[in-house]
Coordinates of C-alpha atoms in Angstrom, one line a residue:
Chain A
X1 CA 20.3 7.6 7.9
X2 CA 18.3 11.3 8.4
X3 CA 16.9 10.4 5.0
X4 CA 15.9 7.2 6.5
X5 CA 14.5 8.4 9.2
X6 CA 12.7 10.9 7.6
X7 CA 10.9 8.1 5.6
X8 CA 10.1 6.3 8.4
X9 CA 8.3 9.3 10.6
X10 CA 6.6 10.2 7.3
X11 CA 5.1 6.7 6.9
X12 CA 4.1 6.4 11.0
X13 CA 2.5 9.7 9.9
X14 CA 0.5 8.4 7.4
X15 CA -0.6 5.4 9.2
X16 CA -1.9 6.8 12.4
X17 CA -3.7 10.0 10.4
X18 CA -4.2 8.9 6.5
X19 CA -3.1 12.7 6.1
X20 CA -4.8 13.9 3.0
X21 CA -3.3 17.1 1.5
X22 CA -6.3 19.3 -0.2
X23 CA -5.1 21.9 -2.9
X24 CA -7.2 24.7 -2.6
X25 CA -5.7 27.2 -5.5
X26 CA -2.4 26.3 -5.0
X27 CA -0.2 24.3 -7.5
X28 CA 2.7 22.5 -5.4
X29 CA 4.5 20.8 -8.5
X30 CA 6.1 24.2 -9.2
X31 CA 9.5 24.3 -7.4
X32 CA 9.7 27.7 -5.8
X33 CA 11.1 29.5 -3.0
X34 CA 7.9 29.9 -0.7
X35 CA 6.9 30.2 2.9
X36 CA 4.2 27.8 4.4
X37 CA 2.5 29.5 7.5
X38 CA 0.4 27.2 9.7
X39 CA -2.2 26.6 12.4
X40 CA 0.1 25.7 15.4
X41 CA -1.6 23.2 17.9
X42 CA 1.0 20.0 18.1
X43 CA 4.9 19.5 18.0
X44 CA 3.7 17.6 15.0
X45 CA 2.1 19.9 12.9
X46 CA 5.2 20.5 10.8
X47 CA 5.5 17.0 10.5
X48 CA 2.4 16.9 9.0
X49 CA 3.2 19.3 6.1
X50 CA 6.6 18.4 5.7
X51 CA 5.4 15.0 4.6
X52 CA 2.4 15.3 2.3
X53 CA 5.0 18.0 0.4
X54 CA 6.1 16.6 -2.8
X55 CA 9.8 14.7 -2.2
X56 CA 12.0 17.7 -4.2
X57 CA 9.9 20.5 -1.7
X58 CA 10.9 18.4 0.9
X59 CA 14.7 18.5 0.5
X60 CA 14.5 22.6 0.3
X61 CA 11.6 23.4 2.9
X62 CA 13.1 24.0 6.7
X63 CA 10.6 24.4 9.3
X64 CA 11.2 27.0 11.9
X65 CA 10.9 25.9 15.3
X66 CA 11.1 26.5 19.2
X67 CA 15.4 25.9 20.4
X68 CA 14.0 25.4 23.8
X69 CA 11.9 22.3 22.8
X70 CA 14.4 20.7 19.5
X71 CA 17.3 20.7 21.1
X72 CA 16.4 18.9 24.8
X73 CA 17.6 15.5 24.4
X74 CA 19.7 13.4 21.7
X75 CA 16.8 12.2 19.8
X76 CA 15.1 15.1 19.8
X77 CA 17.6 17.7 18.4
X78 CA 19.0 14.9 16.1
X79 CA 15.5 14.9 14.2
X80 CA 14.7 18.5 14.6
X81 CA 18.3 19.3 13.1
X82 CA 19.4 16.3 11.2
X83 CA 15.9 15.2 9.6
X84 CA 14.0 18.3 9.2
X85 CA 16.9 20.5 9.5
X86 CA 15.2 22.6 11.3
X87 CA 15.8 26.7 11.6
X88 CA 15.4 26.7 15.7
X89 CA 14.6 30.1 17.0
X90 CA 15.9 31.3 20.8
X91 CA 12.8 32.3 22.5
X92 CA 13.1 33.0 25.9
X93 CA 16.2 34.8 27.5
X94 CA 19.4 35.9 25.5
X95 CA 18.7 38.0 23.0
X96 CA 21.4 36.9 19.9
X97 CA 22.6 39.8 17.7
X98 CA 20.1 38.4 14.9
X99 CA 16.5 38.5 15.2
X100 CA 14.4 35.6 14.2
X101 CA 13.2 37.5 11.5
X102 CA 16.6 38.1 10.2
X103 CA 17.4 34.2 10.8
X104 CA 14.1 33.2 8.1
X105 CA 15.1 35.6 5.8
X106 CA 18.7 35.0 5.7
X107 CA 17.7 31.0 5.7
X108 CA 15.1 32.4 2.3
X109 CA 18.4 34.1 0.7
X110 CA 19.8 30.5 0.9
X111 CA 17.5 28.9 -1.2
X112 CA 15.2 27.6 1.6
X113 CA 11.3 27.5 1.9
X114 CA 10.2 27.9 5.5
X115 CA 7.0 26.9 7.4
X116 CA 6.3 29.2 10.0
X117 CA 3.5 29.3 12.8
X118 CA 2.7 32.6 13.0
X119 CA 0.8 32.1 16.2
X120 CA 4.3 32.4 17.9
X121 CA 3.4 29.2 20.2
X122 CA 0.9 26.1 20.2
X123 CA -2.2 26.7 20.3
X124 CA -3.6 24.9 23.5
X125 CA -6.7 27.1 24.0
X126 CA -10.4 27.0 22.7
X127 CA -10.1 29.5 20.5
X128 CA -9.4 28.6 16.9
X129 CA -6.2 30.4 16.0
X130 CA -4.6 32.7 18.2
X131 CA -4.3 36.4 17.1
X132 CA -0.8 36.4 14.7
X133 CA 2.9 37.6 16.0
X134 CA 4.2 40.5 14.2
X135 CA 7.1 38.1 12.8
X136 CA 5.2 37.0 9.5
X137 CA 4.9 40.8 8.3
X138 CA 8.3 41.8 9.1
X139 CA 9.3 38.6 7.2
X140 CA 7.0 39.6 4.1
X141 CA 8.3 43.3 3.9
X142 CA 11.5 41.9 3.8
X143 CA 11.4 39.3 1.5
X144 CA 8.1 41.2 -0.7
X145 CA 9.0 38.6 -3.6
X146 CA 8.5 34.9 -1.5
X147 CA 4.9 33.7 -1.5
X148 CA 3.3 32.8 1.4
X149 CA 0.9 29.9 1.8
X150 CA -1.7 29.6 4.2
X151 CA -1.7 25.9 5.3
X152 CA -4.9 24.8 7.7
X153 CA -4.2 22.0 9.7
X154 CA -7.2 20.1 10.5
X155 CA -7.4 17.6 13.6
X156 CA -3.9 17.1 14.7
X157 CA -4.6 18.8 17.9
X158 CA -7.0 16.1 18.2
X159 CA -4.3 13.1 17.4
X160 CA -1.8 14.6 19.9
X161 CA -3.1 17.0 22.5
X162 CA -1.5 18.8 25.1
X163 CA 0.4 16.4 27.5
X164 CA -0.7 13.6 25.9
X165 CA 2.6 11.0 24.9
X166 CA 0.4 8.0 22.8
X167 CA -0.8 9.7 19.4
X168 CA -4.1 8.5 18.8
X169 CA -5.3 7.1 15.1
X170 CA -7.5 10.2 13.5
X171 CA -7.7 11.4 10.0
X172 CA -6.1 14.2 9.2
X173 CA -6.1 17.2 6.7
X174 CA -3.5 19.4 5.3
X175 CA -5.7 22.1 3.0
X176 CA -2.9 24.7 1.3
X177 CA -4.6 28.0 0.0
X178 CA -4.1 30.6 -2.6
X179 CA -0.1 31.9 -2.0
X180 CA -0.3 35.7 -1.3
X181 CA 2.5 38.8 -0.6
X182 CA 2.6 41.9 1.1
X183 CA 1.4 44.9 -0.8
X184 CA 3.4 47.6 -1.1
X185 CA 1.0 50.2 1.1
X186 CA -0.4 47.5 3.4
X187 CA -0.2 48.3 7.5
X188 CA 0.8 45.5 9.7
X189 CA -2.2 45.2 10.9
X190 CA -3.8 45.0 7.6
X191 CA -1.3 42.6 6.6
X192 CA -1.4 40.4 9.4
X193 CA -5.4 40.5 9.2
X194 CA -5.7 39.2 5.6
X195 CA -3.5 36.5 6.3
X196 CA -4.9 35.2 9.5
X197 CA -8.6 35.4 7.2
X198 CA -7.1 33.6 4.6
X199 CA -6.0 30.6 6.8
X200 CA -9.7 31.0 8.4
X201 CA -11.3 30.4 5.2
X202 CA -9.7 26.7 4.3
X203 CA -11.2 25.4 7.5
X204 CA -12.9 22.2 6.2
X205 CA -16.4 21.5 7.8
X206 CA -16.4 25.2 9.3
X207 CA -19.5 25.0 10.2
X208 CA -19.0 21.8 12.5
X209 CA -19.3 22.8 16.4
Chain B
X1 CA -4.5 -30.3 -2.3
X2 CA -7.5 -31.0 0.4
X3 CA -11.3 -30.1 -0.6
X4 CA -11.6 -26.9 1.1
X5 CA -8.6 -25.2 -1.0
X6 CA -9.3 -26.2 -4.4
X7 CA -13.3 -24.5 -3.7
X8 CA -11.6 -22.1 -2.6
X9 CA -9.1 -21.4 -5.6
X10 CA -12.3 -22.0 -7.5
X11 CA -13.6 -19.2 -6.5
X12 CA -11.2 -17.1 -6.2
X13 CA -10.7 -17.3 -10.0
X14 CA -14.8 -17.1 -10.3
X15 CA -13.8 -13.4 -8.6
X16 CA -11.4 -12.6 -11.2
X17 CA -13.4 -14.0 -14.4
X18 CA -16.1 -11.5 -12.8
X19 CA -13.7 -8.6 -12.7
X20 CA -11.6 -9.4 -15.8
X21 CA -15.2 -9.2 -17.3
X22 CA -16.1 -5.4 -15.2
X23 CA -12.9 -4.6 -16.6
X24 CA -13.5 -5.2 -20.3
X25 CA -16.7 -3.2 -20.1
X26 CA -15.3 -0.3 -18.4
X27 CA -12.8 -0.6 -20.4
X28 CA -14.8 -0.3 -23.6
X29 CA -17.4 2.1 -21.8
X30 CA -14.4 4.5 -21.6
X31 CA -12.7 3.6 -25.2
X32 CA -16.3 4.2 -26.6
X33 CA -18.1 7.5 -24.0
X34 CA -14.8 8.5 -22.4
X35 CA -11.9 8.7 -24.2
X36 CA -10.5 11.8 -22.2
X37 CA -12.8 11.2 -18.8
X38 CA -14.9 13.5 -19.4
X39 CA -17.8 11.4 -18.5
X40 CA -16.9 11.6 -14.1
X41 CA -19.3 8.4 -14.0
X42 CA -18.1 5.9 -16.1
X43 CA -14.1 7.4 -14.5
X44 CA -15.7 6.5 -11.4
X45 CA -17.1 3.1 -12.6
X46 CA -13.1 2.1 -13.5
X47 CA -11.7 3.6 -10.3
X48 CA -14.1 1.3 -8.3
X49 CA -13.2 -1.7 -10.6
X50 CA -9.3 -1.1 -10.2
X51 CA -10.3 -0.8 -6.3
X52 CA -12.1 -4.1 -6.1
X53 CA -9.1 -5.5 -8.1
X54 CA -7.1 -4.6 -5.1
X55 CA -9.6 -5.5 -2.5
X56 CA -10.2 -8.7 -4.0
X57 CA -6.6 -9.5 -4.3
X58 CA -5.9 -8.6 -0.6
X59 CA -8.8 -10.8 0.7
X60 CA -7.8 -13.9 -1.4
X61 CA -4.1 -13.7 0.2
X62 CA -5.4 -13.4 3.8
X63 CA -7.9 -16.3 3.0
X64 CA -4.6 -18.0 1.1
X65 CA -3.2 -17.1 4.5
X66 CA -5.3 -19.3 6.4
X67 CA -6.8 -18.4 10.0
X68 CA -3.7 -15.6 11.1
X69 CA -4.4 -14.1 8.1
X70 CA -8.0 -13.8 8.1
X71 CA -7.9 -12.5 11.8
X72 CA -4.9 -9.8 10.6
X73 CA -6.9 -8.3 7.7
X74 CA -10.1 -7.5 9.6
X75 CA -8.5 -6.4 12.8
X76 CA -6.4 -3.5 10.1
X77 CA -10.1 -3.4 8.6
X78 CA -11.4 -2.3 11.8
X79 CA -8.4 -0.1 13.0
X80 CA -9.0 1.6 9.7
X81 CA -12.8 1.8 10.3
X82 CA -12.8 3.0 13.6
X83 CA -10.1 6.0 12.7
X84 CA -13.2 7.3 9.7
X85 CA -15.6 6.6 12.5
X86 CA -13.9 8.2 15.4
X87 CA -12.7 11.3 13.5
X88 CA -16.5 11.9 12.7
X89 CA -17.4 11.8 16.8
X90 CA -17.2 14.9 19.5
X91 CA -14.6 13.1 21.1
X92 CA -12.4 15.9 22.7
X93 CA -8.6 16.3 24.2
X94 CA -10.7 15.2 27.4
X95 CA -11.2 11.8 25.6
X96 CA -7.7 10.7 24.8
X97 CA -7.3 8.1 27.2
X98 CA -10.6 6.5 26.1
X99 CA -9.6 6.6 22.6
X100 CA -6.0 5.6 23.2
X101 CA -8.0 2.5 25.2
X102 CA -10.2 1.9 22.4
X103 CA -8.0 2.1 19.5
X104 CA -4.5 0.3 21.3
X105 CA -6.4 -1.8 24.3
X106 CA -10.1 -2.8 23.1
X107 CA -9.3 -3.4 19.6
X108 CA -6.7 -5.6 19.6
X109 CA -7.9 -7.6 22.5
X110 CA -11.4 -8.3 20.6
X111 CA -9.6 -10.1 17.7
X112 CA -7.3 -11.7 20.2
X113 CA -10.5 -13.2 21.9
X114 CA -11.6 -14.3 18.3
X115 CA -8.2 -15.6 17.7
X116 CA -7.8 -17.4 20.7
X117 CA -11.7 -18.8 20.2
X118 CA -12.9 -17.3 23.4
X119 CA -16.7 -17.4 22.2
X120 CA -18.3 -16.4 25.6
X121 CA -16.0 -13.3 26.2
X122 CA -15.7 -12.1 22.3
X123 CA -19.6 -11.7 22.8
X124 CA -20.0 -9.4 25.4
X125 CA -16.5 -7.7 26.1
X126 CA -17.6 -4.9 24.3
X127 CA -21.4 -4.9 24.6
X128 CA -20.8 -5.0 28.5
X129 CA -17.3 -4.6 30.2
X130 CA -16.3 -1.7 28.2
X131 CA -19.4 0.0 28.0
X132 CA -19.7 -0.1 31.5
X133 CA -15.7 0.6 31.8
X134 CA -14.7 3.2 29.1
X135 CA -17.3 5.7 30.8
X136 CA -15.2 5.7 33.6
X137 CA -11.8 6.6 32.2
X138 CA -13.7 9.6 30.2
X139 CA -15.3 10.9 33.8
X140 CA -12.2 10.6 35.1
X141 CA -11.2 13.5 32.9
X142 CA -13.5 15.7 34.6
X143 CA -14.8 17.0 31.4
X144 CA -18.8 17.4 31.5
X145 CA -19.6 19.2 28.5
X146 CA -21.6 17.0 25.5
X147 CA -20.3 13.9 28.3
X148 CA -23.4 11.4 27.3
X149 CA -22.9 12.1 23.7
X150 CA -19.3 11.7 23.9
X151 CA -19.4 8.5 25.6
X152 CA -22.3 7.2 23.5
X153 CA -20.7 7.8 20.3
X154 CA -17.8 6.0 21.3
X155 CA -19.9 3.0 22.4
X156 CA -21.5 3.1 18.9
X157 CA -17.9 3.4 16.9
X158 CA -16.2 0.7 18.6
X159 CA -19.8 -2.0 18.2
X160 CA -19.8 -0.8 14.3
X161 CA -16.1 -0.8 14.1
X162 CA -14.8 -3.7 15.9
X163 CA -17.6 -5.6 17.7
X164 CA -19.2 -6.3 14.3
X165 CA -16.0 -6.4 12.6
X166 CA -15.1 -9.5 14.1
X167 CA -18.0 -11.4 13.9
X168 CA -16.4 -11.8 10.0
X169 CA -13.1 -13.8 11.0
X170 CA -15.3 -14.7 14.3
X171 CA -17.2 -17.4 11.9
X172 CA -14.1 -19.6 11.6
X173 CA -15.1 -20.5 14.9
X174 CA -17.9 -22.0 14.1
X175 CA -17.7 -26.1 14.8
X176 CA -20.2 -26.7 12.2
X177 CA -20.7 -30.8 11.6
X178 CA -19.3 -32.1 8.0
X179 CA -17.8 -28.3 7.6
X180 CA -14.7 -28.7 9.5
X181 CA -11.7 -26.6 7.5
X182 CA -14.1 -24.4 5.4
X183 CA -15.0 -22.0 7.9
X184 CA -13.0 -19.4 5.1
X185 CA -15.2 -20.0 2.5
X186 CA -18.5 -19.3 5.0
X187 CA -16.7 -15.7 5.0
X188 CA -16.0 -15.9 1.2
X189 CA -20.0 -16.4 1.1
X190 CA -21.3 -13.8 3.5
X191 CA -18.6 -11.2 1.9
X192 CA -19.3 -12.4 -1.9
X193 CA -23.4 -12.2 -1.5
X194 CA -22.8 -8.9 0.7
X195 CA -21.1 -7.1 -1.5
X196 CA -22.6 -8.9 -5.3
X197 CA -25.9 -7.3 -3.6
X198 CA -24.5 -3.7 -3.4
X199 CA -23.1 -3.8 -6.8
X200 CA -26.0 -5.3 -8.4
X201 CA -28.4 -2.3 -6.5
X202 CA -26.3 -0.1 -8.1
X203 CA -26.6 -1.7 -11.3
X204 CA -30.1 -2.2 -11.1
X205 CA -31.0 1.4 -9.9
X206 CA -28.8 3.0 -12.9
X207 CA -30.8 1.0 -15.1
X208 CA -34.4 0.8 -14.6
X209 CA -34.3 2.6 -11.3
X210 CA -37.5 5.0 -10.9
X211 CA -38.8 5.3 -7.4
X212 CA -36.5 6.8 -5.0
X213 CA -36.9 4.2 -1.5
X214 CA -35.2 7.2 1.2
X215 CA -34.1 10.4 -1.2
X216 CA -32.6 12.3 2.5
X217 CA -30.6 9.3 3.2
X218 CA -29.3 8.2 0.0
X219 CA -30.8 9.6 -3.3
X220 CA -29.1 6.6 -5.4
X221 CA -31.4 4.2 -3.8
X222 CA -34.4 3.0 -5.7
X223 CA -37.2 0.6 -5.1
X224 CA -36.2 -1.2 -8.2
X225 CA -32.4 -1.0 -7.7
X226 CA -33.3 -2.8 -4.3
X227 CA -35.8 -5.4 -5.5
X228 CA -33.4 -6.6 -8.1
X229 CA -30.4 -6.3 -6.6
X230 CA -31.7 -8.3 -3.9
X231 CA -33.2 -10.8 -5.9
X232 CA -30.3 -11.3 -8.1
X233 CA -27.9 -11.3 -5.2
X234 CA -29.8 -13.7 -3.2
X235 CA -29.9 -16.0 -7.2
X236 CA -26.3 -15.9 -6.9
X237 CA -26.2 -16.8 -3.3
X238 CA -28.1 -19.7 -3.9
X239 CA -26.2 -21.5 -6.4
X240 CA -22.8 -21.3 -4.5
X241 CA -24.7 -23.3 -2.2
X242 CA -22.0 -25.4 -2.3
X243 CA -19.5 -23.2 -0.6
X244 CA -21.7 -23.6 2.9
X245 CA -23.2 -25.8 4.9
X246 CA -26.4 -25.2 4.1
X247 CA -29.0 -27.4 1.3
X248 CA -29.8 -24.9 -1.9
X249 CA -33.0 -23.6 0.0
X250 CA -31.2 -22.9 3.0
X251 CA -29.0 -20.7 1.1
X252 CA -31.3 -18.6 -0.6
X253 CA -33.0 -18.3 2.8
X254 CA -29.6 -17.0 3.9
X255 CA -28.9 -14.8 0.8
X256 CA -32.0 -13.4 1.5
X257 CA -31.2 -12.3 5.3
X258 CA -27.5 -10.9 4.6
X259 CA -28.9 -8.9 1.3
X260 CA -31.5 -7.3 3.4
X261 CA -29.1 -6.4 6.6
X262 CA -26.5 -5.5 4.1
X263 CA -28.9 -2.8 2.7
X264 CA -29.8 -1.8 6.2
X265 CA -26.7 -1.5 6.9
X266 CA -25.7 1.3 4.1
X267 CA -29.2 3.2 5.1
X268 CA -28.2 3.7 8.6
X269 CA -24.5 4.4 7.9
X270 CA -26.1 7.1 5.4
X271 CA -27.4 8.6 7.9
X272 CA -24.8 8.9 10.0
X273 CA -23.0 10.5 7.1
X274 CA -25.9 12.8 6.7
X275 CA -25.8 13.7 10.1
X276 CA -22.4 14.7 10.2
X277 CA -22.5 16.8 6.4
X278 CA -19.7 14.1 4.9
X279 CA -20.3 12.1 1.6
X280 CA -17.6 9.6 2.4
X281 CA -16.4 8.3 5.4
X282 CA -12.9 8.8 4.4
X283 CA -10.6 8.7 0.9
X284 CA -8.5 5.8 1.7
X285 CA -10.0 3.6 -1.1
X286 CA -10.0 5.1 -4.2
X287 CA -13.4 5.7 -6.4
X288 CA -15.5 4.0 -3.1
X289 CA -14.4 6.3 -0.6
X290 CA -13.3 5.2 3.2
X291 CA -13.4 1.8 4.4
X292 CA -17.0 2.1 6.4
X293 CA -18.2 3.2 2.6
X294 CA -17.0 -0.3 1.7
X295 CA -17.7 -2.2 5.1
X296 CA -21.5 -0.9 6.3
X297 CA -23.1 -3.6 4.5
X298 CA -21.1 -6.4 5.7
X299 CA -21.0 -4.8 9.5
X300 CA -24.9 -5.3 9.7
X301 CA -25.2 -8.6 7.9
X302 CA -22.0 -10.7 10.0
X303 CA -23.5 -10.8 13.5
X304 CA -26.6 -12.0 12.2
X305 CA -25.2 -14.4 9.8
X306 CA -23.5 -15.8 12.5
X307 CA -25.9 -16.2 15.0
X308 CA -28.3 -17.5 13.0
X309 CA -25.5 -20.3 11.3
X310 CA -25.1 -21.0 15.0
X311 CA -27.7 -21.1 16.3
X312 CA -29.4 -23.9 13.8
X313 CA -26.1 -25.5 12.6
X314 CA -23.5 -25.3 15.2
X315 CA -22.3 -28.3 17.8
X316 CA -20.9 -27.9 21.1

């Protein structure tokens, strides 16, 4: 039934964007353990990824997203949890005795792959991409073996926009970039940097207004 | 089995002689210049031919399918047109109620009008009540920045995508004396001769093609490509004469007209393209591109062919 499910918001995907993934120096055939970090604009973005993955990366890959939104409603935690099997993070009040961070890495020592938006929250600004939470580099330095890819993902905010409830039909990219780790004397700031340039630089059409 | 089908399994099966034959030389261009693809041309060549194998396949089923059928597969034509066009546009978060009006409201209500034969309305729905309407809903928004272009653009996608869209399925409609029941094969016609005359420009052009007719807009097309790829096209037109209402002159005449608004057609959609720094509209159809890439040619040439048809051969 979740597998079922998962089909059908995978083909109702397709249909309204004609997502194209783009594999800019990254093989995904491989099966390894890897976190996918993302542009965060829509509740669909993960979606997005999760379905132009290959079917076996599918089965391991969890993305990590906000408790407060997945689990408000039946339908809504039953796909977050039972379809995407989501890793659902406690933002606001209470703080658990595990850290997000901890949560991801724990998840990684499981076997998962993650996508993370490093952002921390959608993007509903002008702005391109928001300046990165610290979360990503404690993630890396813990986990210094996973590879993470940069994943651009063009347009979606344009398909399902702030407030908006109807998705409307508009072609879609998903454009995954070289994987890269943390190196051993990078800063935060460097780390977080490099990364956040890296996702920058698989912008298709950059130069559009 | 009545007249109308059997000409219309004949040609059908003229379609696939035609591509069992594109097949066999691609086929052999590979075996002979290609044998790993290293030649990205003659790949493309076979891509394209496996794509019109599709395409042709899809368009003899809705034509098998009779008038529901024919409506269906140019209303998903258009859906799938306007999406490349649209995605192209400025259209911003400020737009998403006109877009969500265009692509779930406008759309579908155009081919219902052609559906539902409603001549006088089909014809200026979109020319008049939504370009006067669809403004509105994107003021509404409050939005002001790039507003005329926004709203423009959107006028322009949904005439290209869906207005001239259904003038295609739109020539069913056509009450056409002695022709009754073979409004499809008017369609098979116009697409046929629209899309012969690409081909055969391409052909042309690769062969003998020296003169370059508009190098910014489209550095494949030649004077010579063009001459003889409309020359052969309209050749072709003429002797399926027999598909249309029209005597054997009549048809070339008519050949002539779609060839030349089916090249205009590809120029201005160029442009566009151009414009916007894209070399395809899109990458739903494999070796060809999006479906505008497919569709420009036909977009310009069915509004006239139909007018025209009407205007000297329609009753009532």
């Amino acid at each position: 039934m979740a597998f079922a499910c998962g089909r059908a918001i995978t083909f109702f995907a397709h249909a309204v964007t004609a997502v194209r993934p783009m594999w800019l120096g990254f093989d995904p055939k491989p099966l390894k353990q890897r976190v996918y970090f993302s542009n965060h604009a829509s509740h669909g973005d993960f979606i997005l990824i999760w379905s132009v993955l290959p079917p076996r990366q599918r089965q391991v890959t969890r993305p990590v997203a906000g408790a407060d939104y997945w689990r408000k409603g039946k339908l809504r935690s039953y796909i977050g949890s039972d379809v995407f099997n989501a890793l659902l993070i406690e933002r606001s009040g209470a703080q658990s005795a595990e850290t997000p961070v901890d949560l991801m890495a724990k998840a990684l020592d499981e076997g998962a792959s993650l996508i993370i938006f490093p952002e921390g929250t959608r993007n509903l600004t002008d702005a391109t991409l928001l300046p990165f939470k610290s979360g990503i580099f404690h993630l890396a330095r813990l986990r210094p073996q996973t590879e993470f890819v940069p994943v651009w993902i063009e347009n979606l905010n344009r398909v399902l926009p702030k407030g908006a409830f109807i998705p409307v039909p508009l072609m879609c990219e998903v454009v995954f970039g070289a994987p890269m780790k943390v190196q051993d004397d990078e800063t935060k700031d460097e780390f977080l940097m490099r990364s956040r340039d890296a996702l920058l630089a698989l912008r298709p059409r950059s130069e559009a207004s | 089995m009545d007249h109308a089908r059997s000409d219309l399994l004949t040609v059908i099966a003229g379609i696939g002689g035609v591509l069992v034959f594109a097949s066999l030389v691609g086929w052999l261009l590979q075996w002979r210049y290609s044998p790993d693809g290293e030649n990205s041309a003659i790949e493309n060549l076979n891509a394209r031919i496996r794509a019109w194998w599709i395409m042709t396949i899809a368009i003899s089923l809705a034509f098998l399918g009779g008038r529901l059928g024919v409506v269906a597969l140019f209303a998903l034509c258009s859906f799938a047109a306007l999406r490349e066009f649209m995605t192209l546009t400025n259209a911003t978060r400020a737009d998403h109620n006109s877009l969500a009006v265009a692509f779930f409201v406008v759309l579908p209500f155009q081919f219902w009008l052609v559906w539902t034969q409603w001549y006088g309305l089909a014809a200026v729905f979109i020319p008049v009540y939504v370009f006067l309407l669809l403004p509105i809903v994107s003021a509404l928004s409050g939005e002001t920045r790039n507003y005329l272009v926004r709203i423009a653009e959107m006028q322009w996608a949904l005439m290209i995508c869906v207005y001239c869209v259904s003038y295609v399925p739109a020539l069913l409609n056509l009450n056409i004396p002695g022709y009754t029941g073979r409004g499809v094969l008017l369609i098979a016609f116009l697409v046929i001769v629209v899309q012969l005359s690409d081909v055969l420009q391409y052909i042309w052009g690769k062969l003998i093609g020296r003169r370059k007719i508009a190098p910014k807009l489209s550095p494949s097309k030649t004077v010579e490509g063009f001459i003889g790829g409309c020359l052969s096209a309209t050749l072709i037109g003429t002797c399926l004469w027999w598909m249309t209402p029209f005597s054997p002159l009549q048809a070339a005449g008519m050949s002539l007209l779609i060839t030349q608004m089916g090249f205009a057609g590809g120029l201005v959609m160029s442009a566009i393209k151009r414009d916007r720094g894209v070399k395809d509209w899109g990458h739903s159809i494999a070796g060809h591109g999006g479906f505008i890439d497919r569709l420009d040619s036909v977009l310009f040439a069915a509004p006239i062919f139909f007018h025209v048809t009407r205007y000297f051969w329609n009753v009532g």
